[in-house]
Amino acid sequence: MALDDRHSRSADTVRRRPQPPTAGAVLEKVSRLTGDELLTCGRPLRHAWEQARDAWPLADPHTARCPYCRDAAAGLSALDEATRALRAQEPPHAQTLIDRVMDIVRAEVRLGRLLPLDDPVRDLFIAETAAAKVLRRAADMVTGARAASCRLTPADADTGVHVAMTLAANLGRPLTETADRVRSQVRKAAAQSLGLTVTAIDLEVIDVLDPAFESSGTTDAERDRQEGTP
């Protein structure tokens, strides 16, 4: 509350411009707020409030040399200035508020759902997009395989996740062998790098790579540009 804030209403409830309060009115308000609270020096807090309102450091020798009164007055003055500054701020325009809310919503959508980590307290989570990025890179470590997309959904277990991944593979070895290696790398990365418990991994081969393909050959920067979605 501002130190000199007093509002009055006319009989027809139309708000009038606030009038400057008298010293007696200020003291009356302060008395209601602070009661008989005393400072360390023994002076009532309302005296410090009065100084903050009317600036009396030279008129009151005690206040001029007392550190407790000066600190209290300085704090009350700062509170008054902050209150006035907040009142002077215009409320945000409705469209501005909507834009801020939508920015937050879009950010949440880009992150995807939050997945529980295998933590004893069960209060640690990771965003789906972040986890999918790690698991795709793990799949790319398998010779002759390249991950395309990766979706993670909570499993029936409290901390388990189900992984659904699409990938491209060359035919230099049986697809079942490549799939087993991809699953092994994905489980290892999920457990050791993320702390995720993977309950199942569904793989779907959607493309065939050139026989000469040995590794993804994709740099981190290139991969990041491709990872708008999991």
XYZ file of C-alpha atoms in Angstrom:
230
model
C 0.000 0.000 0.000
C 1.356 3.437 -0.899
C 2.126 5.521 2.157
C -0.093 8.451 1.247
C -2.822 6.505 -0.538
C -6.334 7.421 0.537
C -9.410 7.129 -1.653
C -12.823 8.556 -1.034
C -16.151 8.053 -2.758
C -18.980 10.499 -3.266
C -22.532 9.686 -2.379
C -23.228 8.385 -5.907
C -20.166 6.036 -5.673
C -18.265 7.934 -8.384
C -14.539 7.701 -7.619
C -12.874 11.030 -7.016
C -9.228 11.903 -7.558
C -7.276 10.879 -4.426
C -6.555 13.806 -2.137
C -3.238 14.249 -0.303
C -3.667 12.939 3.229
C -2.883 14.966 6.277
C -0.175 13.951 8.700
C -2.873 12.848 11.127
C -4.467 10.626 8.505
C -1.137 8.994 7.704
C -0.417 8.320 11.360
C -3.889 6.921 11.812
C -3.373 4.508 8.915
C 0.099 3.553 10.115
C -1.204 2.915 13.591
C -3.732 0.488 12.177
C -1.033 -1.321 10.209
C 1.742 -1.414 12.782
C -0.018 -1.086 16.099
C 2.472 -0.379 18.873
C 5.388 -2.223 17.259
C 8.735 -0.866 18.480
C 12.081 -0.683 16.730
C 15.277 -1.934 18.383
C 16.005 1.585 19.602
C 12.642 1.753 21.385
C 10.989 4.207 19.002
C 7.563 3.243 17.558
C 7.645 2.054 13.962
C 5.021 4.648 13.074
C 7.628 7.390 13.611
C 9.836 5.851 10.936
C 6.821 5.613 8.673
C 6.106 9.272 9.320
C 9.669 10.150 8.339
C 9.359 8.129 5.126
C 6.196 10.057 4.335
C 7.328 13.583 5.234
C 11.172 13.327 5.175
C 12.121 14.696 8.604
C 15.744 13.576 9.102
C 16.936 17.063 10.083
C 13.932 17.955 12.230
C 14.342 14.890 14.445
C 17.857 14.556 15.980
C 17.190 10.999 17.158
C 16.175 9.799 13.707
C 19.148 11.567 12.129
C 21.652 9.540 14.167
C 19.732 6.295 14.853
C 20.620 3.485 12.391
C 17.460 1.530 13.233
C 15.138 4.417 12.442
C 17.049 5.287 9.265
C 16.957 1.682 8.032
C 13.240 1.391 8.747
C 12.509 4.686 6.983
C 14.607 3.684 3.977
C 12.797 0.368 3.696
C 9.394 2.004 3.917
C 10.362 4.584 1.294
C 11.493 1.823 -1.062
C 8.211 -0.006 -0.505
C 6.265 3.147 -1.277
C 8.218 3.777 -4.491
C 7.770 0.185 -5.638
C 4.031 0.363 -4.983
C 3.722 3.559 -7.005
C 5.750 2.058 -9.859
C 3.496 -0.993 -10.007
C 0.400 1.168 -10.047
C 1.830 3.227 -12.891
C 2.289 0.164 -15.078
C -0.483 -0.413 -17.565
C -1.986 -3.902 -17.583
C -0.889 -5.968 -20.607
C -3.064 -5.724 -23.691
C -5.318 -8.737 -24.155
C -3.608 -9.742 -27.406
C -0.186 -9.441 -25.782
C -1.292 -11.779 -23.011
C -2.688 -14.247 -25.554
C 0.577 -14.184 -27.499
C 2.558 -14.946 -24.342
C 0.304 -17.868 -23.477
C 0.516 -19.274 -27.007
C 4.317 -19.013 -26.968
C 4.358 -21.153 -23.834
C 1.916 -23.645 -25.355
C 3.986 -23.958 -28.548
C 7.133 -24.524 -26.512
C 5.410 -27.311 -24.571
C 4.210 -28.927 -27.808
C 7.711 -28.892 -29.284
C 9.067 -30.592 -26.175
C 6.525 -33.390 -26.402
C 5.264 -35.344 -23.455
C 7.318 -35.746 -20.292
C 8.572 -39.257 -19.674
C 9.387 -40.598 -16.189
C 12.972 -41.590 -15.486
C 13.828 -44.703 -13.504
C 14.362 -42.725 -10.317
C 13.556 -44.031 -6.811
C 11.796 -40.796 -5.905
C 9.980 -40.771 -9.251
C 10.047 -37.027 -9.622
C 12.510 -36.802 -12.547
C 11.284 -36.517 -16.131
C 12.711 -35.953 -19.608
C 11.020 -34.429 -22.652
C 10.196 -36.884 -25.422
C 12.048 -34.865 -28.077
C 15.260 -34.859 -26.039
C 15.077 -38.591 -25.350
C 14.235 -39.392 -28.981
C 17.299 -37.484 -30.175
C 19.586 -39.602 -27.978
C 17.982 -42.873 -29.064
C 18.140 -42.013 -32.772
C 21.835 -41.280 -32.475
C 22.312 -44.591 -30.678
C 20.615 -46.411 -33.563
C 22.845 -44.590 -36.040
C 25.871 -46.146 -34.325
C 24.893 -49.512 -35.792
C 26.686 -50.186 -39.070
C 24.253 -50.201 -41.983
C 21.375 -48.521 -40.106
C 20.031 -45.025 -39.963
C 17.124 -43.952 -37.749
C 14.353 -41.890 -39.302
C 11.828 -41.235 -36.543
C 11.443 -42.205 -32.917
C 8.355 -42.077 -30.735
C 8.294 -42.773 -27.016
C 5.151 -43.454 -25.017
C 4.736 -44.362 -21.351
C 4.311 -48.090 -20.820
C 2.056 -49.742 -18.292
C 4.863 -49.748 -15.738
C 5.301 -46.601 -13.688
C 8.699 -45.751 -15.157
C 8.810 -47.772 -18.389
C 8.577 -46.436 -21.944
C 7.680 -48.035 -25.249
C 9.880 -47.083 -28.217
C 8.617 -47.092 -31.799
C 11.343 -46.335 -34.349
C 11.500 -46.249 -38.126
C 14.816 -46.697 -39.880
C 16.587 -47.349 -43.144
C 18.977 -50.266 -43.457
C 21.222 -51.808 -46.070
C 20.964 -55.436 -47.030
C 24.573 -56.342 -46.344
C 23.410 -58.490 -43.432
C 20.037 -59.986 -42.492
C 17.546 -57.374 -41.323
C 16.851 -59.380 -38.179
C 20.509 -59.082 -37.183
C 20.537 -55.338 -37.851
C 17.331 -54.951 -35.856
C 18.797 -56.845 -32.898
C 21.856 -54.586 -32.903
C 19.713 -51.463 -33.088
C 17.573 -52.645 -30.174
C 20.693 -53.375 -28.134
C 22.157 -49.915 -28.771
C 18.860 -48.187 -28.033
C 18.368 -50.047 -24.746
C 21.945 -49.295 -23.710
C 21.604 -45.572 -24.458
C 18.227 -45.381 -22.733
C 19.540 -47.002 -19.560
C 23.041 -45.539 -19.333
C 22.613 -42.082 -20.863
C 19.044 -41.238 -19.880
C 17.984 -43.512 -17.043
C 14.944 -44.706 -19.004
C 13.551 -48.203 -18.638
C 12.551 -49.467 -22.093
C 9.868 -52.146 -21.998
C 9.583 -52.716 -25.765
C 11.159 -51.518 -29.007
C 9.174 -51.727 -32.236
C 11.267 -51.265 -35.380
C 9.976 -50.642 -38.875
C 12.317 -50.603 -41.869
C 10.957 -48.024 -44.290
C 13.854 -47.686 -46.726
C 16.883 -49.534 -48.068
C 20.301 -47.928 -47.955
C 22.991 -48.180 -50.594
C 25.121 -51.314 -50.087
C 28.196 -49.116 -49.594
C 26.565 -47.350 -46.657
C 28.409 -48.118 -43.427
C 27.382 -45.353 -41.040
C 24.947 -42.479 -40.999
C 27.612 -39.925 -41.930
C 25.300 -37.303 -40.449
C 26.910 -34.565 -38.409
C 25.314 -33.294 -35.225
C 24.400 -30.018 -36.926
C 22.722 -31.832 -39.818
C 20.890 -34.103 -37.424
C 19.656 -31.123 -35.372
C 18.238 -29.498 -38.504
C 16.314 -32.668 -39.248
C 14.901 -33.015 -35.736
C 11.914 -30.754 -35.797
C 9.819 -33.731 -34.687
C 10.771 -36.882 -32.751
